[in-house]
Amino acid sequence: LLISHDHPDHLDFSTLTAIDLNGCVALVPLGVGALIKSKIRSIQIQEAGWYQKYNTPGSDIEIYLIPAKHWSMRNLLDVNKTLWGGFIIKGKNTVLFISGDTAYSPHFKEIKNTFDKIDICLMTVGAYKPKDIMSWQHLSPEEAVRAFNDLGGRIFIPVHYGTFDLSEEPYDEPVEILESLFNSRKGDDRKLQVLNVGEEFYL
């Protein structure tokens, strides 16, 4: 179970208690483990800082926490007391990038330089309006494509839109912008893969 940070739309305890966590290990940023354990004592927790690798014995994959430009808070007294981030999942042949909540910054190029090959990118593309409030913490669709280019990804999967009503853009606007941006690419084999809520994508 990958949890990018402690904001309630990413760490919801009613959701966690509704699913089967038997044998599950939650991979979280530094400080988030104590919060989860305060509500769900039975769950196993691993914490990591940026660029640290989680322990996945007996598995063919490696999972790393990576930087993001964001913040954390559960109440007025714990602002930025825990870390936030995204994830890299390295398989034998495929590398998956999960942005987590983030604004645009040079960390995307830094991640590319650290991991070299990145195939599939799950990019947050929602909650970007009004710009003066949202731009320091979330990607717009245009910024997400810029970050995707920085990462050198092959498949762009948009996430973090059309579910929670967090901002002022219409729920379908992010995908409309992305489709326009990708349709304008000439001679480019990188592609946009839009998934319906609950749809599975096989690697």
PDB file of C-alpha atoms in Angstrom:
ATOM      1  CA  LEU A   1       0.000   0.000   0.000  1.00  0.00           C
ATOM      2  CA  LEU A   2       1.620   3.250  -1.146  1.00  0.00           C
ATOM      3  CA  ILE A   3       0.618   6.436   0.692  1.00  0.00           C
ATOM      4  CA  SER A   4       2.212   9.619  -0.605  1.00  0.00           C
ATOM      5  CA  HIS A   5       1.369  11.995   2.265  1.00  0.00           C
ATOM      6  CA  ASP A   6      -1.026  12.660   5.109  1.00  0.00           C
ATOM      7  CA  HIS A   7      -3.666  14.886   3.459  1.00  0.00           C
ATOM      8  CA  PRO A   8      -7.137  13.368   3.963  1.00  0.00           C
ATOM      9  CA  ASP A   9      -7.799  12.863   0.235  1.00  0.00           C
ATOM     10  CA  HIS A  10      -4.709  10.608   0.145  1.00  0.00           C
ATOM     11  CA  LEU A  11      -4.860   9.088   3.639  1.00  0.00           C
ATOM     12  CA  ASP A  12      -8.489   8.385   4.525  1.00  0.00           C
ATOM     13  CA  PHE A  13      -9.035   6.093   7.503  1.00  0.00           C
ATOM     14  CA  SER A  14     -12.600   5.127   6.568  1.00  0.00           C
ATOM     15  CA  THR A  15     -11.183   3.817   3.273  1.00  0.00           C
ATOM     16  CA  LEU A  16      -8.365   1.935   4.979  1.00  0.00           C
ATOM     17  CA  THR A  17     -10.718   0.249   7.433  1.00  0.00           C
ATOM     18  CA  ALA A  18     -13.061  -0.746   4.581  1.00  0.00           C
ATOM     19  CA  ILE A  19     -10.450  -2.756   2.665  1.00  0.00           C
ATOM     20  CA  ASP A  20      -8.664  -5.980   3.550  1.00  0.00           C
ATOM     21  CA  LEU A  21      -5.250  -5.026   4.949  1.00  0.00           C
ATOM     22  CA  ASN A  22      -4.359  -8.558   6.068  1.00  0.00           C
ATOM     23  CA  GLY A  23      -0.649  -9.058   5.376  1.00  0.00           C
ATOM     24  CA  CYS A  24      -0.394  -5.606   3.838  1.00  0.00           C
ATOM     25  CA  VAL A  25       2.644  -3.379   4.316  1.00  0.00           C
ATOM     26  CA  ALA A  26       2.100   0.385   4.033  1.00  0.00           C
ATOM     27  CA  LEU A  27       5.015   2.211   2.413  1.00  0.00           C
ATOM     28  CA  VAL A  28       4.900   5.822   3.595  1.00  0.00           C
ATOM     29  CA  PRO A  29       7.073   8.942   3.966  1.00  0.00           C
ATOM     30  CA  LEU A  30       8.833   9.733   7.236  1.00  0.00           C
ATOM     31  CA  GLY A  31       6.460  10.507  10.105  1.00  0.00           C
ATOM     32  CA  VAL A  32       3.284   9.178   8.484  1.00  0.00           C
ATOM     33  CA  GLY A  33       3.603   5.743  10.101  1.00  0.00           C
ATOM     34  CA  ALA A  34       2.765   6.943  13.611  1.00  0.00           C
ATOM     35  CA  LEU A  35      -0.409   8.599  12.327  1.00  0.00           C
ATOM     36  CA  ILE A  36      -1.581   5.385  10.666  1.00  0.00           C
ATOM     37  CA  LYS A  37      -0.647   3.250  13.685  1.00  0.00           C
ATOM     38  CA  SER A  38      -2.710   5.523  15.942  1.00  0.00           C
ATOM     39  CA  LYS A  39      -5.815   4.391  14.035  1.00  0.00           C
ATOM     40  CA  ILE A  40      -4.915   0.954  12.633  1.00  0.00           C
ATOM     41  CA  ARG A  41      -2.553  -0.913  14.934  1.00  0.00           C
ATOM     42  CA  SER A  42      -2.434  -4.170  12.987  1.00  0.00           C
ATOM     43  CA  ILE A  43      -0.949  -2.751   9.779  1.00  0.00           C
ATOM     44  CA  GLN A  44       2.745  -3.114   9.015  1.00  0.00           C
ATOM     45  CA  ILE A  45       4.561   0.138   8.234  1.00  0.00           C
ATOM     46  CA  GLN A  46       7.768   1.083   6.445  1.00  0.00           C
ATOM     47  CA  GLU A  47       8.893   4.708   6.334  1.00  0.00           C
ATOM     48  CA  ALA A  48      11.459   6.271   4.013  1.00  0.00           C
ATOM     49  CA  GLY A  49      13.022   9.622   3.191  1.00  0.00           C
ATOM     50  CA  TRP A  50      13.539  10.938  -0.322  1.00  0.00           C
ATOM     51  CA  TYR A  51      15.593   8.559  -2.518  1.00  0.00           C
ATOM     52  CA  GLN A  52      15.517   5.841   0.135  1.00  0.00           C
ATOM     53  CA  LYS A  53      14.548   2.320  -0.930  1.00  0.00           C
ATOM     54  CA  TYR A  54      11.886   0.345   0.917  1.00  0.00           C
ATOM     55  CA  ASN A  55      12.562  -3.231   1.978  1.00  0.00           C
ATOM     56  CA  THR A  56      10.752  -5.645  -0.365  1.00  0.00           C
ATOM     57  CA  PRO A  57      12.258  -9.078   0.369  1.00  0.00           C
ATOM     58  CA  GLY A  58      11.363 -11.923  -1.947  1.00  0.00           C
ATOM     59  CA  SER A  59      10.130  -9.528  -4.617  1.00  0.00           C
ATOM     60  CA  ASP A  60      11.468  -8.729  -8.067  1.00  0.00           C
ATOM     61  CA  ILE A  61      10.665  -5.034  -7.644  1.00  0.00           C
ATOM     62  CA  GLU A  62      12.381  -2.121  -5.946  1.00  0.00           C
ATOM     63  CA  ILE A  63      10.350   0.773  -4.523  1.00  0.00           C
ATOM     64  CA  TYR A  64      11.782   4.206  -3.687  1.00  0.00           C
ATOM     65  CA  LEU A  65      10.293   7.339  -2.176  1.00  0.00           C
ATOM     66  CA  ILE A  66      11.075  10.327  -4.384  1.00  0.00           C
ATOM     67  CA  PRO A  67      10.816  14.112  -3.897  1.00  0.00           C
ATOM     68  CA  ALA A  68       7.735  16.214  -4.576  1.00  0.00           C
ATOM     69  CA  LYS A  69       7.020  19.921  -4.165  1.00  0.00           C
ATOM     70  CA  HIS A  70       4.099  19.832  -1.771  1.00  0.00           C
ATOM     71  CA  TRP A  71       3.324  19.932   1.994  1.00  0.00           C
ATOM     72  CA  SER A  72       1.614  17.992   4.778  1.00  0.00           C
ATOM     73  CA  MET A  73      -1.008  18.671   7.467  1.00  0.00           C
ATOM     74  CA  ARG A  74      -3.767  16.894   9.411  1.00  0.00           C
ATOM     75  CA  ASN A  75      -4.546  19.756  11.807  1.00  0.00           C
ATOM     76  CA  LEU A  76      -3.428  23.307  12.547  1.00  0.00           C
ATOM     77  CA  LEU A  77      -0.647  22.141  14.884  1.00  0.00           C
ATOM     78  CA  ASP A  78       1.181  19.674  12.613  1.00  0.00           C
ATOM     79  CA  VAL A  79       1.903  21.585   9.387  1.00  0.00           C
ATOM     80  CA  ASN A  80       4.869  19.939   7.620  1.00  0.00           C
ATOM     81  CA  LYS A  81       5.633  17.672  10.579  1.00  0.00           C
ATOM     82  CA  THR A  82       5.617  14.657   8.242  1.00  0.00           C
ATOM     83  CA  LEU A  83       7.242  14.147   4.847  1.00  0.00           C
ATOM     84  CA  TRP A  84       5.496  13.818   1.459  1.00  0.00           C
ATOM     85  CA  GLY A  85       6.615  12.418  -1.879  1.00  0.00           C
ATOM     86  CA  GLY A  86       6.029  10.198  -4.881  1.00  0.00           C
ATOM     87  CA  PHE A  87       7.279   6.733  -5.780  1.00  0.00           C
ATOM     88  CA  ILE A  88       9.504   4.904  -8.238  1.00  0.00           C
ATOM     89  CA  ILE A  89       8.723   1.215  -8.782  1.00  0.00           C
ATOM     90  CA  LYS A  90      11.457  -0.638 -10.653  1.00  0.00           C
ATOM     91  CA  GLY A  91      10.657  -4.018 -12.163  1.00  0.00           C
ATOM     92  CA  LYS A  92      12.893  -6.209 -14.294  1.00  0.00           C
ATOM     93  CA  ASN A  93      11.901  -4.467 -17.515  1.00  0.00           C
ATOM     94  CA  THR A  94       9.652  -1.560 -16.570  1.00  0.00           C
ATOM     95  CA  VAL A  95      10.010   1.500 -14.335  1.00  0.00           C
ATOM     96  CA  LEU A  96       6.860   3.149 -12.999  1.00  0.00           C
ATOM     97  CA  PHE A  97       6.837   6.746 -11.738  1.00  0.00           C
ATOM     98  CA  ILE A  98       4.074   7.980  -9.397  1.00  0.00           C
ATOM     99  CA  SER A  99       4.256  11.741  -8.938  1.00  0.00           C
ATOM    100  CA  GLY A 100       2.266  12.128  -5.730  1.00  0.00           C
ATOM    101  CA  ASP A 101       0.821  15.586  -5.171  1.00  0.00           C
ATOM    102  CA  THR A 102       3.392  18.050  -6.463  1.00  0.00           C
ATOM    103  CA  ALA A 103       3.953  21.348  -8.195  1.00  0.00           C
ATOM    104  CA  TYR A 104       6.407  21.734 -11.057  1.00  0.00           C
ATOM    105  CA  SER A 105      10.048  22.140 -10.037  1.00  0.00           C
ATOM    106  CA  PRO A 106      13.557  20.944 -11.023  1.00  0.00           C
ATOM    107  CA  HIS A 107      13.056  17.744  -9.009  1.00  0.00           C
ATOM    108  CA  PHE A 108      11.660  16.001 -12.114  1.00  0.00           C
ATOM    109  CA  LYS A 109      14.944  16.388 -13.992  1.00  0.00           C
ATOM    110  CA  GLU A 110      16.809  15.309 -10.857  1.00  0.00           C
ATOM    111  CA  ILE A 111      14.717  12.130 -10.667  1.00  0.00           C
ATOM    112  CA  LYS A 112      15.406  11.410 -14.347  1.00  0.00           C
ATOM    113  CA  ASN A 113      19.133  11.838 -13.746  1.00  0.00           C
ATOM    114  CA  THR A 114      18.951   9.495 -10.748  1.00  0.00           C
ATOM    115  CA  PHE A 115      16.919   6.664 -12.269  1.00  0.00           C
ATOM    116  CA  ASP A 116      17.669   7.160 -15.990  1.00  0.00           C
ATOM    117  CA  LYS A 117      14.950   4.976 -17.560  1.00  0.00           C
ATOM    118  CA  ILE A 118      11.322   5.768 -16.708  1.00  0.00           C
ATOM    119  CA  ASP A 119       8.569   4.094 -18.710  1.00  0.00           C
ATOM    120  CA  ILE A 120       5.144   4.809 -17.254  1.00  0.00           C
ATOM    121  CA  CYS A 121       4.243   8.014 -15.400  1.00  0.00           C
ATOM    122  CA  LEU A 122       1.187   8.459 -13.195  1.00  0.00           C
ATOM    123  CA  MET A 123       0.926  12.255 -13.143  1.00  0.00           C
ATOM    124  CA  THR A 124      -1.360  14.357 -10.958  1.00  0.00           C
ATOM    125  CA  VAL A 125      -3.242  16.792 -13.203  1.00  0.00           C
ATOM    126  CA  GLY A 126      -6.108  18.189 -11.106  1.00  0.00           C
ATOM    127  CA  ALA A 127      -6.743  20.887  -8.478  1.00  0.00           C
ATOM    128  CA  TYR A 128      -4.822  23.644 -10.299  1.00  0.00           C
ATOM    129  CA  LYS A 129      -7.311  26.546 -10.302  1.00  0.00           C
ATOM    130  CA  PRO A 130      -7.183  29.291  -9.188  1.00  0.00           C
ATOM    131  CA  LYS A 131      -3.552  29.384 -10.289  1.00  0.00           C
ATOM    132  CA  ASP A 132      -2.342  31.875  -7.676  1.00  0.00           C
ATOM    133  CA  ILE A 133      -3.450  29.517  -4.893  1.00  0.00           C
ATOM    134  CA  MET A 134      -2.764  26.118  -6.451  1.00  0.00           C
ATOM    135  CA  SER A 135       0.335  26.497  -8.634  1.00  0.00           C
ATOM    136  CA  TRP A 136       2.836  26.115  -5.773  1.00  0.00           C
ATOM    137  CA  GLN A 137       1.379  22.743  -4.720  1.00  0.00           C
ATOM    138  CA  HIS A 138      -0.274  21.042  -7.739  1.00  0.00           C
ATOM    139  CA  LEU A 139       0.505  20.490 -11.421  1.00  0.00           C
ATOM    140  CA  SER A 140      -1.669  21.874 -14.172  1.00  0.00           C
ATOM    141  CA  PRO A 141      -2.086  19.566 -17.206  1.00  0.00           C
ATOM    142  CA  GLU A 142       0.443  21.657 -19.150  1.00  0.00           C
ATOM    143  CA  GLU A 143       2.966  21.475 -16.297  1.00  0.00           C
ATOM    144  CA  ALA A 144       2.380  17.740 -15.936  1.00  0.00           C
ATOM    145  CA  VAL A 145       3.270  17.225 -19.614  1.00  0.00           C
ATOM    146  CA  ARG A 146       6.391  19.354 -19.108  1.00  0.00           C
ATOM    147  CA  ALA A 147       7.333  17.175 -16.132  1.00  0.00           C
ATOM    148  CA  PHE A 148       6.623  14.031 -18.207  1.00  0.00           C
ATOM    149  CA  ASN A 149       9.034  15.348 -20.842  1.00  0.00           C
ATOM    150  CA  ASP A 150      11.646  16.020 -18.136  1.00  0.00           C
ATOM    151  CA  LEU A 151      11.282  12.422 -16.957  1.00  0.00           C
ATOM    152  CA  GLY A 152      11.530  10.966 -20.472  1.00  0.00           C
ATOM    153  CA  GLY A 153       8.450   8.812 -19.905  1.00  0.00           C
ATOM    154  CA  ARG A 154       6.728   6.719 -22.592  1.00  0.00           C
ATOM    155  CA  ILE A 155       3.157   6.432 -21.243  1.00  0.00           C
ATOM    156  CA  PHE A 156       1.355   9.256 -19.417  1.00  0.00           C
ATOM    157  CA  ILE A 157      -1.496   8.196 -17.098  1.00  0.00           C
ATOM    158  CA  PRO A 158      -3.359  11.168 -15.579  1.00  0.00           C
ATOM    159  CA  VAL A 159      -4.562  10.879 -11.961  1.00  0.00           C
ATOM    160  CA  HIS A 160      -5.877  13.178  -9.211  1.00  0.00           C
ATOM    161  CA  TYR A 161      -8.813  14.680 -11.117  1.00  0.00           C
ATOM    162  CA  GLY A 162     -12.541  14.162 -11.525  1.00  0.00           C
ATOM    163  CA  THR A 163     -13.131  12.645  -8.067  1.00  0.00           C
ATOM    164  CA  PHE A 164     -12.794  14.986  -5.084  1.00  0.00           C
ATOM    165  CA  ASP A 165     -14.023  18.541  -5.711  1.00  0.00           C
ATOM    166  CA  LEU A 166     -10.887  20.381  -4.615  1.00  0.00           C
ATOM    167  CA  SER A 167     -10.668  23.381  -6.927  1.00  0.00           C
ATOM    168  CA  GLU A 168     -12.359  25.522  -9.571  1.00  0.00           C
ATOM    169  CA  GLU A 169     -11.589  23.789 -12.888  1.00  0.00           C
ATOM    170  CA  PRO A 170     -14.360  21.640 -14.457  1.00  0.00           C
ATOM    171  CA  TYR A 171     -13.845  17.957 -13.657  1.00  0.00           C
ATOM    172  CA  ASP A 172     -13.287  16.987 -17.310  1.00  0.00           C
ATOM    173  CA  GLU A 173     -11.017  19.909 -18.241  1.00  0.00           C
ATOM    174  CA  PRO A 174      -7.684  18.225 -17.393  1.00  0.00           C
ATOM    175  CA  VAL A 175      -8.241  15.341 -19.826  1.00  0.00           C
ATOM    176  CA  GLU A 176      -9.484  17.663 -22.569  1.00  0.00           C
ATOM    177  CA  ILE A 177      -6.297  19.729 -22.277  1.00  0.00           C
ATOM    178  CA  LEU A 178      -4.110  16.609 -22.211  1.00  0.00           C
ATOM    179  CA  GLU A 179      -5.770  15.114 -25.271  1.00  0.00           C
ATOM    180  CA  SER A 180      -5.193  18.364 -27.152  1.00  0.00           C
ATOM    181  CA  LEU A 181      -1.531  18.462 -26.100  1.00  0.00           C
ATOM    182  CA  PHE A 182      -0.867  14.840 -27.058  1.00  0.00           C
ATOM    183  CA  ASN A 183      -2.806  15.056 -30.331  1.00  0.00           C
ATOM    184  CA  SER A 184      -0.551  17.929 -31.407  1.00  0.00           C
ATOM    185  CA  ARG A 185       2.594  15.793 -31.095  1.00  0.00           C
ATOM    186  CA  LYS A 186       3.999  14.822 -34.483  1.00  0.00           C
ATOM    187  CA  GLY A 187       6.143  11.723 -34.925  1.00  0.00           C
ATOM    188  CA  ASP A 188       6.167  11.055 -31.175  1.00  0.00           C
ATOM    189  CA  ASP A 189       5.524   7.513 -29.922  1.00  0.00           C
ATOM    190  CA  ARG A 190       4.829   8.595 -26.358  1.00  0.00           C
ATOM    191  CA  LYS A 191       1.172   8.255 -25.531  1.00  0.00           C
ATOM    192  CA  LEU A 192      -1.609   9.358 -23.213  1.00  0.00           C
ATOM    193  CA  GLN A 193      -3.473   6.535 -21.437  1.00  0.00           C
ATOM    194  CA  VAL A 194      -6.678   7.809 -19.776  1.00  0.00           C
ATOM    195  CA  LEU A 195      -8.217   5.297 -17.345  1.00  0.00           C
ATOM    196  CA  ASN A 196     -11.779   5.280 -16.049  1.00  0.00           C
ATOM    197  CA  VAL A 197     -12.246   5.212 -12.280  1.00  0.00           C
ATOM    198  CA  GLY A 198     -11.593   1.627 -11.196  1.00  0.00           C
ATOM    199  CA  GLU A 199     -10.156   0.562 -14.544  1.00  0.00           C
ATOM    200  CA  GLU A 200      -7.129  -1.740 -14.437  1.00  0.00           C
ATOM    201  CA  PHE A 201      -4.016  -1.196 -16.522  1.00  0.00           C
ATOM    202  CA  TYR A 202      -1.753  -4.202 -17.010  1.00  0.00           C
ATOM    203  CA  LEU A 203       1.997  -3.700 -17.232  1.00  0.00           C
TER     204      LEU A 203
END
